[in-house]
């Protein structure tokens, strides 16, 4: 089964075809220009393959509230053309497959938790240090969201004595993590790109101190079982011993765990086990999760490209006077029948699925809150050799069904 993956970055869009277990089979990259130019390129590439779902790990900020009418949209961003752009909706509508979306760092965190450095652990913190700084936290297999997605890159730090740029470069906050320790901060402070610095450059001592502060803040607040540091700046592997040493010193023995010891910390603060593939594997996992969300609600799995959930709102439905009978379910059933007939006219295969869990469906899709599901209609072109189940062709005589009064 093929899944599409999109790593949506501020400078380029990387599209991949594959699955979490088998890895990437095909890949293409397009510059991040304007949506009207870039999105059709993404659709054209992914649309060439028979993908069953799509996962998106995107630059943000994003609206990740499933109940929001702008769910899956990019919100505020320096790239003006992409402000309030409905990225998930645009790709989902164009490709017609279940689609999942999260921030790029959350996607990487999910990958490392599931298949990388966090495999077998209960929680994982992933922090990427590059052009910007972002973090993703996974607990018991679920990426942590809240009011919005966490913005760990903007936690405030204590500027170090002797730092020539103690306020940092962030346009929003003074001395936040991203403003002090990102790639652009390093370059502005020292007048040299981090990529060109030797291992003995004094920049790394200061960088390690700020990243150690971040690690300590996260250890004493969310207590992750492992911390993964990735991104372009963390390609400097000599940073890891410096960070670990400073974390132990800053904690001062307060946190009692075998992981927070000179013997255990090498396995606690680590680089990504999946290397540069954390992002794409995370996007593939998001696609797989989107497919599983629908399947988990049904006893029979059809893997259709589209599932229509037929629901009604009891508060809006007509109620019969006298006995108070609510006709919402009846009206919804009539609508479902018409939808099936229209699908058949288009040559689509469909079936009326009644064996599903309304509770699971509403939990998986909170945007349906307030509605009562009565059926799921699966839509797609029938597979070669597909045929209806035996009971679908059995018919009772008309005289057994109709009584003339």
Short mmCIF file of C-alpha atoms in Angstrom, two decimals:
data_model
loop_
_atom_site.label_atom_id
_atom_site.label_comp_id
_atom_site.label_asym_id
_atom_site.label_seq_id
_atom_site.Cartn_x
_atom_site.Cartn_y
_atom_site.Cartn_z
CA UNK A 1 0.00 0.00 0.00
CA UNK A 2 1.37 3.38 -1.03
CA UNK A 3 1.10 6.56 1.02
CA UNK A 4 1.99 10.07 -0.08
CA UNK A 5 4.15 12.30 2.13
CA UNK A 6 4.76 16.03 1.94
CA UNK A 7 7.51 17.80 3.85
CA UNK A 8 6.34 21.38 3.40
CA UNK A 9 9.23 23.74 4.08
CA UNK A 10 9.71 27.45 3.75
CA UNK A 11 12.18 27.06 0.89
CA UNK A 12 11.17 23.76 -0.72
CA UNK A 13 8.41 21.17 -0.81
CA UNK A 14 9.62 17.57 -0.73
CA UNK A 15 7.08 15.00 -1.97
CA UNK A 16 7.61 11.30 -1.34
CA UNK A 17 5.82 8.07 -2.11
CA UNK A 18 6.22 5.03 0.11
CA UNK A 19 5.09 3.67 3.45
CA UNK A 20 6.51 3.76 6.99
CA UNK A 21 7.72 0.17 6.87
CA UNK A 22 9.21 0.09 3.39
CA UNK A 23 10.55 3.63 3.28
CA UNK A 24 10.60 6.01 0.33
CA UNK A 25 10.18 4.65 -3.19
CA UNK A 26 9.90 7.90 -5.16
CA UNK A 27 10.76 11.50 -4.30
CA UNK A 28 10.52 14.93 -5.91
CA UNK A 29 11.27 18.45 -4.71
CA UNK A 30 9.76 21.78 -5.73
CA UNK A 31 10.66 25.34 -4.65
CA UNK A 32 8.19 26.92 -2.24
CA UNK A 33 6.86 29.71 -4.42
CA UNK A 34 3.22 30.83 -4.27
CA UNK A 35 0.38 28.35 -3.60
CA UNK A 36 -1.02 28.71 -7.12
CA UNK A 37 2.34 27.58 -8.54
CA UNK A 38 3.58 25.06 -5.98
CA UNK A 39 0.40 23.19 -4.96
CA UNK A 40 -0.43 22.02 -8.53
CA UNK A 41 3.13 20.64 -8.78
CA UNK A 42 2.60 18.66 -5.56
CA UNK A 43 -0.77 17.35 -6.75
CA UNK A 44 0.60 16.42 -10.16
CA UNK A 45 3.47 14.38 -8.69
CA UNK A 46 1.55 12.56 -5.94
CA UNK A 47 -1.48 12.08 -8.21
CA UNK A 48 0.58 9.87 -10.53
CA UNK A 49 0.61 7.16 -7.89
CA UNK A 50 -2.18 5.06 -6.39
CA UNK A 51 -1.77 6.45 -2.88
CA UNK A 52 -4.33 5.50 -0.25
CA UNK A 53 -3.59 8.43 2.07
CA UNK A 54 -1.48 11.56 2.42
CA UNK A 55 0.55 12.81 5.38
CA UNK A 56 1.80 16.40 5.68
CA UNK A 57 4.53 17.72 7.94
CA UNK A 58 4.50 21.47 7.38
CA UNK A 59 6.15 24.69 8.42
CA UNK A 60 3.87 26.72 10.61
CA UNK A 61 2.26 28.00 12.58
CA UNK A 62 -0.69 25.75 11.71
CA UNK A 63 -4.29 25.52 12.84
CA UNK A 64 -4.38 22.02 14.31
CA UNK A 65 -7.76 22.18 16.02
CA UNK A 66 -9.89 19.52 14.25
CA UNK A 67 -13.07 21.35 15.21
CA UNK A 68 -11.88 24.60 13.60
CA UNK A 69 -13.26 25.58 10.17
CA UNK A 70 -9.67 26.40 9.15
CA UNK A 71 -8.17 23.12 10.41
CA UNK A 72 -5.01 22.27 8.52
CA UNK A 73 -4.36 25.84 7.39
CA UNK A 74 -1.10 27.74 7.67
CA UNK A 75 -1.79 30.75 9.90
CA UNK A 76 0.85 33.45 10.49
CA UNK A 77 4.02 33.09 8.47
CA UNK A 78 6.67 35.42 7.01
CA UNK A 79 5.74 33.97 3.60
CA UNK A 80 2.84 36.34 2.90
CA UNK A 81 1.34 34.32 0.05
CA UNK A 82 0.84 31.36 2.40
CA UNK A 83 -0.87 33.22 5.26
CA UNK A 84 -4.20 31.51 6.05
CA UNK A 85 -3.67 29.09 3.18
CA UNK A 86 -5.80 25.90 3.60
CA UNK A 87 -2.96 23.49 2.82
CA UNK A 88 -4.59 20.29 4.05
CA UNK A 89 -8.00 21.04 2.54
CA UNK A 90 -6.49 21.96 -0.84
CA UNK A 91 -4.48 18.74 -1.10
CA UNK A 92 -7.21 16.53 0.35
CA UNK A 93 -9.77 17.88 -2.13
CA UNK A 94 -7.39 17.55 -5.08
CA UNK A 95 -6.17 14.02 -4.31
CA UNK A 96 -9.35 12.62 -2.74
CA UNK A 97 -7.64 10.54 -0.05
CA UNK A 98 -7.61 10.60 3.78
CA UNK A 99 -5.12 13.25 4.84
CA UNK A 100 -3.27 13.95 8.09
CA UNK A 101 -1.30 17.06 8.96
CA UNK A 102 0.97 18.29 11.73
CA UNK A 103 3.97 20.57 12.09
CA UNK A 104 7.21 19.39 10.53
CA UNK A 105 8.86 18.97 13.94
CA UNK A 106 5.88 17.04 15.33
CA UNK A 107 6.06 14.71 12.34
CA UNK A 108 9.75 14.09 13.02
CA UNK A 109 9.01 13.54 16.72
CA UNK A 110 6.34 10.97 15.84
CA UNK A 111 8.80 9.13 13.58
CA UNK A 112 11.54 9.02 16.19
CA UNK A 113 9.09 7.87 18.86
CA UNK A 114 7.60 5.13 16.67
CA UNK A 115 10.61 3.84 14.77
CA UNK A 116 13.72 5.66 16.02
CA UNK A 117 15.35 6.78 19.25
CA UNK A 118 12.12 6.56 21.24
CA UNK A 119 11.06 3.08 20.17
CA UNK A 120 9.88 1.16 23.22
CA UNK A 121 9.73 4.27 25.44
CA UNK A 122 6.72 6.05 26.85
CA UNK A 123 7.64 9.59 25.81
CA UNK A 124 10.05 11.50 23.60
CA UNK A 125 11.03 15.12 23.08
CA UNK A 126 12.35 16.07 19.63
CA UNK A 127 13.93 19.49 19.12
CA UNK A 128 15.22 20.67 15.77
CA UNK A 129 17.88 23.40 15.72
CA UNK A 130 18.40 25.06 12.37
CA UNK A 131 17.08 28.16 10.64
CA UNK A 132 14.48 28.15 13.39
CA UNK A 133 14.02 26.06 16.52
CA UNK A 134 10.96 23.94 17.19
CA UNK A 135 10.04 21.06 19.41
CA UNK A 136 7.61 18.16 19.41
CA UNK A 137 6.56 16.05 22.39
CA UNK A 138 5.08 12.56 22.07
CA UNK A 139 3.52 10.81 25.07
CA UNK A 140 2.11 7.27 24.84
CA UNK A 141 2.11 7.47 21.06
CA UNK A 142 0.22 10.76 20.82
CA UNK A 143 1.72 14.06 19.73
CA UNK A 144 0.96 16.72 22.33
CA UNK A 145 -1.23 19.61 21.20
CA UNK A 146 -3.01 22.17 23.32
CA UNK A 147 -4.35 25.66 22.88
CA UNK A 148 -2.13 25.66 19.77
CA UNK A 149 0.80 23.42 18.93
CA UNK A 150 3.71 23.96 21.35
CA UNK A 151 6.23 26.67 20.43
CA UNK A 152 9.25 25.42 22.37
CA UNK A 153 11.61 27.51 20.29
CA UNK A 154 10.26 30.62 21.97
CA UNK A 155 10.83 29.67 25.60
CA UNK A 156 12.78 32.39 27.39
CA UNK A 157 16.35 31.69 28.53
CA UNK A 158 18.85 33.39 30.79
CA UNK A 159 21.35 35.26 28.56
CA UNK A 160 24.93 34.34 29.37
CA UNK A 161 27.47 36.80 30.68
CA UNK A 162 29.71 37.89 27.86
CA UNK A 163 27.15 37.18 25.12
CA UNK A 164 27.56 40.01 22.63
CA UNK A 165 23.93 39.60 21.53
CA UNK A 166 21.97 38.88 24.74
CA UNK A 167 18.60 39.92 23.32
CA UNK A 168 18.83 37.53 20.36
CA UNK A 169 17.41 37.96 16.87
CA UNK A 170 13.76 36.97 17.38
CA UNK A 171 11.44 39.81 16.26
CA UNK A 172 8.84 38.78 18.86
CA UNK A 173 10.76 38.09 22.08
CA UNK A 174 13.95 39.11 23.83
CA UNK A 175 16.35 36.27 24.71
CA UNK A 176 14.16 33.36 23.57
CA UNK A 177 15.71 30.05 22.55
CA UNK A 178 15.33 30.59 18.80
CA UNK A 179 16.58 34.16 19.05
CA UNK A 180 19.72 33.04 20.88
CA UNK A 181 20.59 29.62 19.48
CA UNK A 182 19.23 29.24 15.93
CA UNK A 183 21.46 29.20 12.86
CA UNK A 184 20.72 32.86 12.01
CA UNK A 185 21.49 33.86 15.63
CA UNK A 186 24.87 32.12 15.48
CA UNK A 187 25.74 33.79 12.18
CA UNK A 188 24.69 37.28 13.29
CA UNK A 189 26.52 37.04 16.61
CA UNK A 190 29.81 35.79 15.15
CA UNK A 191 29.64 37.07 11.58
CA UNK A 192 30.15 33.56 10.25
CA UNK A 193 27.85 30.72 9.20
CA UNK A 194 27.79 27.77 11.60
CA UNK A 195 28.64 25.52 8.64
CA UNK A 196 32.01 27.27 8.27
CA UNK A 197 33.01 27.18 11.93
CA UNK A 198 35.70 24.84 13.21
CA UNK A 199 35.06 22.64 16.24
CA UNK A 200 37.21 24.85 18.48
CA UNK A 201 35.27 28.04 17.67
CA UNK A 202 34.01 29.74 20.88
CA UNK A 203 30.50 29.85 19.41
CA UNK A 204 29.94 26.22 20.33
CA UNK A 205 30.47 26.74 24.05
CA UNK A 206 27.75 29.39 24.12
CA UNK A 207 25.48 27.33 21.87
CA UNK A 208 25.81 24.30 24.14
CA UNK A 209 24.93 26.41 27.17
CA UNK A 210 21.70 27.70 25.64
CA UNK A 211 20.65 24.26 24.38
CA UNK A 212 21.42 22.78 27.79
CA UNK A 213 19.15 25.38 29.40
CA UNK A 214 16.36 24.26 27.06
CA UNK A 215 16.92 20.60 27.92
CA UNK A 216 16.81 21.35 31.65
CA UNK A 217 13.60 23.35 31.25
CA UNK A 218 11.95 20.43 29.46
CA UNK A 219 13.27 17.82 31.89
CA UNK A 220 11.78 19.60 34.89
CA UNK A 221 8.46 20.39 33.17
CA UNK A 222 7.50 17.39 31.00
CA UNK A 223 10.15 14.83 32.04
CA UNK A 224 10.63 13.11 28.67
CA UNK A 225 12.16 9.63 28.66
CA UNK A 226 14.53 10.61 25.87
CA UNK A 227 15.56 13.90 24.22
CA UNK A 228 16.43 13.92 20.52
CA UNK A 229 18.25 16.93 19.08
CA UNK A 230 18.18 17.26 15.30
CA UNK A 231 18.39 19.91 12.58
CA UNK A 232 21.25 21.49 10.68
CA UNK A 233 23.08 22.97 13.67
CA UNK A 234 23.07 19.60 15.44
CA UNK A 235 25.04 18.08 12.58
CA UNK A 236 27.94 19.35 14.70
CA UNK A 237 28.21 16.12 16.69
CA UNK A 238 30.81 17.60 19.05
CA UNK A 239 27.96 19.66 20.56
CA UNK A 240 26.37 16.64 22.23
CA UNK A 241 29.05 16.03 24.93
CA UNK A 242 29.07 19.74 25.74
CA UNK A 243 25.28 19.85 26.10
CA UNK A 244 25.15 16.70 28.23
CA UNK A 245 27.86 17.99 30.56
CA UNK A 246 26.06 21.30 31.06
CA UNK A 247 22.70 19.61 31.65
CA UNK A 248 24.16 17.58 34.50
CA UNK A 249 25.76 20.69 35.97
CA UNK A 250 22.60 22.81 35.71
CA UNK A 251 20.40 20.11 37.28
CA UNK A 252 22.84 19.73 40.14
CA UNK A 253 21.70 16.22 40.97
CA UNK A 254 18.11 17.31 41.60
CA UNK A 255 16.48 14.86 39.15
CA UNK A 256 16.97 11.33 40.41
CA UNK A 257 17.12 8.99 37.42
CA UNK A 258 19.74 6.63 35.98
CA UNK A 259 19.37 8.58 32.72
CA UNK A 260 20.50 11.82 34.39
CA UNK A 261 23.91 10.57 35.46
CA UNK A 262 27.36 10.69 33.88
CA UNK A 263 26.88 7.03 32.95
CA UNK A 264 23.37 7.34 31.53
CA UNK A 265 23.15 10.71 29.86
CA UNK A 266 24.86 9.63 26.63
CA UNK A 267 21.78 7.51 25.91
CA UNK A 268 19.36 10.21 27.08
CA UNK A 269 20.27 13.24 24.94
CA UNK A 270 20.85 11.79 21.49
CA UNK A 271 20.84 12.58 17.75
CA UNK A 272 17.97 11.29 15.57
CA UNK A 273 18.21 7.54 15.07
CA UNK A 274 16.49 7.97 11.69
CA UNK A 275 18.96 10.62 10.59
CA UNK A 276 17.67 12.98 7.92
CA UNK A 277 14.67 10.69 7.27
CA UNK A 278 12.76 11.57 10.45
CA UNK A 279 10.61 14.13 8.63
CA UNK A 280 9.53 11.98 5.70
CA UNK A 281 8.87 8.92 7.85
CA UNK A 282 6.81 11.10 10.17
CA UNK A 283 4.74 12.38 7.25
CA UNK A 284 4.17 8.79 6.06
CA UNK A 285 3.03 7.88 9.58
CA UNK A 286 0.59 10.81 9.59
CA UNK A 287 -0.86 9.49 6.33
CA UNK A 288 -1.16 5.98 7.75
CA UNK A 289 -2.88 7.37 10.85
CA UNK A 290 -5.38 9.27 8.70
CA UNK A 291 -6.28 6.03 6.94
CA UNK A 292 -6.53 4.15 10.22
CA UNK A 293 -8.86 6.76 11.72
CA UNK A 294 -11.61 5.80 9.29
CA UNK A 295 -10.85 2.07 9.36
CA UNK A 296 -10.88 1.98 13.17
CA UNK A 297 -14.53 3.02 13.16
CA UNK A 298 -15.72 0.18 10.90
CA UNK A 299 -15.76 -3.57 11.33
CA UNK A 300 -15.22 -4.01 7.57
CA UNK A 301 -12.23 -2.29 5.93
CA UNK A 302 -12.64 -1.20 2.33
CA UNK A 303 -9.77 1.35 2.07
CA UNK A 304 -11.88 3.59 -0.18
CA UNK A 305 -10.57 6.97 -1.33
CA UNK A 306 -13.68 8.66 0.09
CA UNK A 307 -15.98 7.86 3.00
CA UNK A 308 -19.14 9.89 3.46
CA UNK A 309 -20.46 10.03 7.01
CA UNK A 310 -24.23 10.45 7.04
CA UNK A 311 -25.34 12.25 10.19
CA UNK A 312 -28.15 14.40 11.52
CA UNK A 313 -28.47 17.14 14.12
CA UNK A 314 -31.42 16.30 16.37
CA UNK A 315 -31.72 19.97 17.38
CA UNK A 316 -32.39 20.98 13.78
CA UNK A 317 -34.51 18.03 12.63
CA UNK A 318 -38.28 18.19 12.28
CA UNK A 319 -40.23 16.83 15.25
CA UNK A 320 -43.72 15.42 14.78
CA UNK A 321 -46.39 17.01 16.89
CA UNK A 322 -48.29 14.75 19.22
CA UNK A 323 -45.73 12.04 20.01
CA UNK A 324 -42.57 14.16 19.59
CA UNK A 325 -41.00 11.77 17.07
CA UNK A 326 -37.74 13.24 15.76
CA UNK A 327 -37.40 12.62 12.02
CA UNK A 328 -33.68 13.33 11.80
CA UNK A 329 -32.70 9.69 11.31
CA UNK A 330 -35.42 9.14 8.70
CA UNK A 331 -34.42 12.23 6.72
CA UNK A 332 -30.74 11.29 6.90
CA UNK A 333 -31.53 7.76 5.64
CA UNK A 334 -33.43 9.22 2.68
CA UNK A 335 -30.47 11.45 1.88
CA UNK A 336 -28.11 8.48 2.10
CA UNK A 337 -30.24 6.55 -0.39
CA UNK A 338 -30.13 9.42 -2.88
CA UNK A 339 -26.36 9.74 -2.42
CA UNK A 340 -25.92 6.02 -3.19
CA UNK A 341 -28.06 6.30 -6.31
CA UNK A 342 -26.07 9.30 -7.53
CA UNK A 343 -22.81 7.43 -6.90
CA UNK A 344 -24.07 4.46 -8.91
CA UNK A 345 -24.98 6.76 -11.82
CA UNK A 346 -21.37 7.99 -11.82
CA UNK A 347 -20.11 4.42 -12.03
CA UNK A 348 -18.75 4.47 -8.50
CA UNK A 349 -18.80 1.51 -6.19
CA UNK A 350 -20.50 2.18 -2.88
CA UNK A 351 -22.01 0.37 0.04
CA UNK A 352 -24.07 1.36 3.05
CA UNK A 353 -22.03 0.56 6.14
CA UNK A 354 -24.07 0.20 9.31
CA UNK A 355 -21.54 -1.84 11.30
CA UNK A 356 -19.47 0.96 12.76
CA UNK A 357 -18.91 2.53 16.15
CA UNK A 358 -20.54 5.98 16.46
CA UNK A 359 -18.47 6.61 19.60
CA UNK A 360 -15.17 5.89 17.82
CA UNK A 361 -16.25 7.94 14.81
CA UNK A 362 -17.07 11.00 16.91
CA UNK A 363 -13.86 10.61 18.92
CA UNK A 364 -11.77 10.40 15.72
CA UNK A 365 -13.55 13.29 14.03
CA UNK A 366 -14.46 15.89 16.67
CA UNK A 367 -15.69 18.21 13.92
CA UNK A 368 -18.87 16.04 13.93
CA UNK A 369 -19.66 17.05 17.51
CA UNK A 370 -23.40 17.56 18.01
CA UNK A 371 -24.36 15.20 15.18
CA UNK A 372 -25.68 11.64 15.32
CA UNK A 373 -24.08 9.30 12.73
CA UNK A 374 -26.39 6.75 11.10
CA UNK A 375 -24.28 5.30 8.28
CA UNK A 376 -20.99 5.43 6.40
CA UNK A 377 -20.99 5.40 2.60
CA UNK A 378 -17.76 4.20 1.04
CA UNK A 379 -17.07 5.58 -2.44
CA UNK A 380 -14.57 4.43 -5.03
CA UNK A 381 -14.11 2.52 -8.24
CA UNK A 382 -14.59 -1.21 -7.60
CA UNK A 383 -11.44 -3.30 -7.62
CA UNK A 384 -10.96 -5.70 -10.50
CA UNK A 385 -12.85 -8.90 -9.77
CA UNK A 386 -14.87 -7.33 -6.95
CA UNK A 387 -18.43 -8.57 -6.54
CA UNK A 388 -21.21 -7.94 -3.99
CA UNK A 389 -21.66 -10.26 -1.06
CA UNK A 390 -24.22 -13.06 -1.49
CA UNK A 391 -26.88 -11.38 0.66
CA UNK A 392 -26.75 -8.23 -1.49
CA UNK A 393 -28.41 -10.08 -4.38
CA UNK A 394 -31.18 -11.79 -2.41
CA UNK A 395 -34.59 -10.21 -2.76
CA UNK A 396 -37.91 -10.93 -1.05
CA UNK A 397 -41.05 -11.15 -3.19
CA UNK A 398 -43.03 -7.93 -3.35
CA UNK A 399 -46.08 -9.59 -1.80
CA UNK A 400 -44.01 -10.35 1.33
CA UNK A 401 -43.16 -6.71 1.74
CA UNK A 402 -46.34 -4.83 0.72
CA UNK A 403 -49.72 -5.12 2.43
CA UNK A 404 -52.74 -3.69 0.64
CA UNK A 405 -55.38 -2.26 2.97
#
